[in-house]
């Protein structure tokens, strides 16, 4: 007897994905990305300064910030403004920043900082991977617009990047976990790949039960295939988008 | 020769207003309110605790939080999470909280707290008044839903409440200021009224030039008429909304 | 049958007001202002820097800070030093700052900042309005002294400014509310006027019951008359004061 | 040729000392203490709670807080509210607290906390020792008032306590240093004694030049004599004061 | 021509590892772990409370804290005490906590919290993996001591856990990176395994160049073999240690 | 019948003292100092900047930081990183800083800052005095190394400095208090002297019972003798140390 997902998806099926470009018109680039019920606004903002360690280096910087609206979850989550970012927030925004830095041409950016703001409107699992997939599109749209306006002389992006979560629930490998699956998973893995299928980051965590090399291989295969679909959707979205 | 507004509106004309109910489905009540380019998400969240000074009082509490997405503005605004809420944020959330408390039946609420979260997606002037107008609808929808589910035994709201800004630009009284008008205004006034036309709060500030009693009367008249339209739109939105 | 105030004052009567100049001799200008039992020290301090947004503008800045001694109240209030300024403190210091900025000649000040420190020794209602009335005198004394010392070439002040609270208690409009009246008021209004009788700020708040246009008119009339007396007392105090 | 003090005092002469009782009428006990130009408000406040480590011990606690008004000094000092108490503030409030705890009968106090708030209006050297001398009087007045009201059954104070600074300037031992002397001193010593002449705290610090045993003996002798006068003045002030 | 490591090690060779038990005698369990020049003190401390979400669950909790002495690095690193933990610190202490929680029998622990403090004396790469390997020994020693004292009735540990870093430098897979290798690596991977060879966490990051599936396989193989040696050393250390 | 110390020492006997140089090899100078069970790592770090008030003065600055490992005590002490330094920490680091500044030739240092980091591995009383005694050696070793490397042209230290605690327990003067003695002491005194026997700081505190002049004299004599031994040990340690 096989495992049944609460939303009826196949084990290796992504949730419905939508990427709406231009969601925050003031930003250089932006999207609203939806993966099932998970919804994240991603925007890319250009600033003419760099952190001190890059001054006079001719190179730019990419950084990310992540937050959840208090009512993005079934129970209201207190804002972090009174206490500072939690450990989880720090971990996620560092992951998003690293992932995007890996595909940006820092010389094409020049001594400027691109900030990716990821704000979660609704959370149903996979917000950090959705944030990476969406941030790439926001960044690519910003690159397109800045090129068009002549503010940069070549594209900022070297490769695409997209991310997905996979996991083991009841010994079954699942693609793109919803919150109810994520909270029951023995193993949770976030995989971030380039358009060319190479890895930028792999984070596999045994939440309950350690995992074998064979299980890891199954999860990586599942993730790789899912990411291919996201890469395709990103490509279409960027091609179609009007960057004004 | 008469004053010309950059968007061609009449001096006493509201921007296009839309109130979309149910924008954050996890919340007890929520809306996306748009006034021209200004867009604010308002949600109402119920918590079964009250602040210490109300314990064993049989009465509830209403409070508000306000934040802007970093890219809600043409220039990116740093998040307040690293420094705590600014003075402006404190002032706005206290104003929203007071305005809503004035129309809530605290005994009907019982010893529970209703939190109104106002998150600005896009800012083009008038975010605090839009937040109040939207929060009322979020609260009324929450009341309707809680009544339907039997969690309260009578409506939480005693009266409607809506808000608008008015101001003097080049000695001309204007209704519903956009950002470009607001930043040039000599006098800026926020007016908050009940459905019955009484005042809950009036805050008039001379940003550049002190104002006379006569000018104040003109501004109040302008605001009062604008609020009547908002009150009407709130009523329709609530009547039409499906609270699940 | 008419309303009786606990201190026997007429409904339109100010408390005994005293303004003692030179209370903190190190400051460029200072007063101790007393309105009945409410006592606030106001000092004006000149600093040779301006906030970044004014650098190279040729213009100065005026800002205010407000604090209460822990035992200015019948119950000791914890200091805010461990938690940062409360929302109430932010709101009050922004109000004081705006009110004074409205009457200062920023070009006469030049690229310097004047800070108004308002420290409450004893609180019996109306501390923010007393702080504004007193701060004006501290500022005018500073202006006089700086002129005398040749550090500025013309007066810093364009007009006088004074403030008072009014409110509705049991449907009765009262001038200059003491704490016991303030805590029972249905409507509380702070009014800030220039020497010429124009408004700088009007903040009317329904604490319990919304108010009508007619009630608002009564309160404004009451406030306007009270402020005239304060303006007179300020004038005499400044004329009389020896600025060393 | 002998050392000349800028205010003409003898080397072993205190500045003019005044202790005005009842300065903050809401407090259980309070004074304004002046030592020359140094002015400190000290108030004693009773709270019906104790820190966790004393719960169910039958004993009370005494603690102190210290702050300077921003314009207590010739140059404005920023408030600590945005950054938290400085190291200097911590050090001073710990010293005041320890000194007063040494003379309080914690069983007579019962499970309650007495907080001594020391707020400096004007600073010309010796604020911490003035704060201790003044706090003792505030505490004794509070004890007298609480006894009179029957809230305690015996006096809270076991002994008097007073404090003074001494120092070496140009190899000359001086009593009660003003700021100009303090800032030039090679050695600075704060001495805190009981009414019976025993030491509660001695803190001698070489600011520039280490000191010998003989110099230390001279300074202690000078301090001891100065404290005797303060003890006398405290006694008279308390005897004379009306505690309402 | 093959790759040469600056310390002459083979590509698949660990640095010299030492684990000295009982380094902080007050702790329930502790070690000083050295991997080459990297030195970390790990201690395990038992507290009789659990976080709120575990109250009345019969289960315990394991958490970790990580810090570096300011002079554990060639350039002094400012302490985090004035700013709060950095993102990197949060990320590391969350990783250590998760890794140890995966091998602890939370029911054997009961409603108590075990805190693992990892303080870096000297940092030459691999501090987080050394902290995990050392923390396991500290925890096992604490378990042994608590068993001996009868404070727990069965061992707290279900399996061993150890960790190592691997990476790609100039396309060469290296085991146990020193700082100079880590700072040049294209790919950096932290691998955490149980005694039985299963994975608890795998974190592979492309610092410069994305990596292929084949490279990942090479790195995992290298790590797995290195961890086997650490597991052996842990076992001997625990067996040999006198837990008093 | 005479007083018996729990570790069998004579009343005027120091605990076993060890000073191990070069404990943190990355630092310009460092030691591990042990006084009985008390163990403190002291390191001296040179930075090429000075605080703003010394810019362009040609003089340097010396400052100190102090922290305890969480498990340096029998009960785990929470880290201060989440709350900022406590009052006790501030007080101790200010004391260490002042003591070392008194013996440093600030012109020889030039416009640079020397930071002394004192990290307590194990605490059994007397950590602040051990930190001073150890910091002097760390500083002297740094001076020796910087001289050898030609980064300074003459020694940074003008005189030695060492510190010890003394106290009255059951009316008995004791040298070098362990924690069990310290916690029972009526009087606690920290004494800091130069190599030439002069005082840099004397801090005597009545923890329970005020003390007489005669008792103070006894304690100072006891401390002075103890410090002579520490001065000797410092001298030997520095002479013997290889500064690389």
PDB file of C-alpha atoms in Angstrom, chain C residues 41 67-73 75-79 118-123, chain D residues 23-24 41-43 67-69 79 117-121:
ATOM      1  CA  UNK C  41      12.332  71.368  33.687  1.00  0.00           C
ATOM      2  CA  UNK C  67      11.461  61.876  30.321  1.00  0.00           C
ATOM      3  CA  UNK C  68       9.807  61.529  33.696  1.00  0.00           C
ATOM      4  CA  UNK C  69      11.718  61.124  36.957  1.00  0.00           C
ATOM      5  CA  UNK C  70      10.731  57.743  38.363  1.00  0.00           C
ATOM      6  CA  UNK C  71       9.059  59.381  41.342  1.00  0.00           C
ATOM      7  CA  UNK C  72       7.269  62.144  39.468  1.00  0.00           C
ATOM      8  CA  UNK C  73       4.138  60.039  39.950  1.00  0.00           C
ATOM      9  CA  UNK C  75       3.440  55.144  42.043  1.00  0.00           C
ATOM     10  CA  UNK C  76       7.107  54.849  41.026  1.00  0.00           C
ATOM     11  CA  UNK C  77       7.471  54.435  37.243  1.00  0.00           C
ATOM     12  CA  UNK C  78      10.450  52.324  36.093  1.00  0.00           C
ATOM     13  CA  UNK C  79      13.080  54.239  34.121  1.00  0.00           C
ATOM     14  CA  UNK C 118      11.925  68.221  29.042  1.00  0.00           C
ATOM     15  CA  UNK C 119      12.279  66.376  32.348  1.00  0.00           C
ATOM     16  CA  UNK C 120       9.183  65.980  34.467  1.00  0.00           C
ATOM     17  CA  UNK C 121       9.790  66.422  38.206  1.00  0.00           C
ATOM     18  CA  UNK C 122       6.138  66.029  39.135  1.00  0.00           C
ATOM     19  CA  UNK C 123       3.225  64.881  37.008  1.00  0.00           C
TER      20      UNK C 123
ATOM     21  CA  UNK D  23      11.478  67.808  47.329  1.00  0.00           C
ATOM     22  CA  UNK D  24       9.407  65.175  45.513  1.00  0.00           C
ATOM     23  CA  UNK D  41      17.478  64.814  43.903  1.00  0.00           C
ATOM     24  CA  UNK D  42      17.269  61.663  46.043  1.00  0.00           C
ATOM     25  CA  UNK D  43      14.003  59.841  46.589  1.00  0.00           C
ATOM     26  CA  UNK D  67      21.065  59.289  36.244  1.00  0.00           C
ATOM     27  CA  UNK D  68      22.162  62.713  35.144  1.00  0.00           C
ATOM     28  CA  UNK D  69      19.872  65.211  33.405  1.00  0.00           C
ATOM     29  CA  UNK D  79      20.622  60.358  27.621  1.00  0.00           C
ATOM     30  CA  UNK D 117      16.558  57.227  42.844  1.00  0.00           C
ATOM     31  CA  UNK D 118      19.385  59.717  42.510  1.00  0.00           C
ATOM     32  CA  UNK D 119      18.906  62.217  39.676  1.00  0.00           C
ATOM     33  CA  UNK D 120      21.604  64.808  39.168  1.00  0.00           C
ATOM     34  CA  UNK D 121      20.289  68.286  38.296  1.00  0.00           C
TER      35      UNK D 121
END
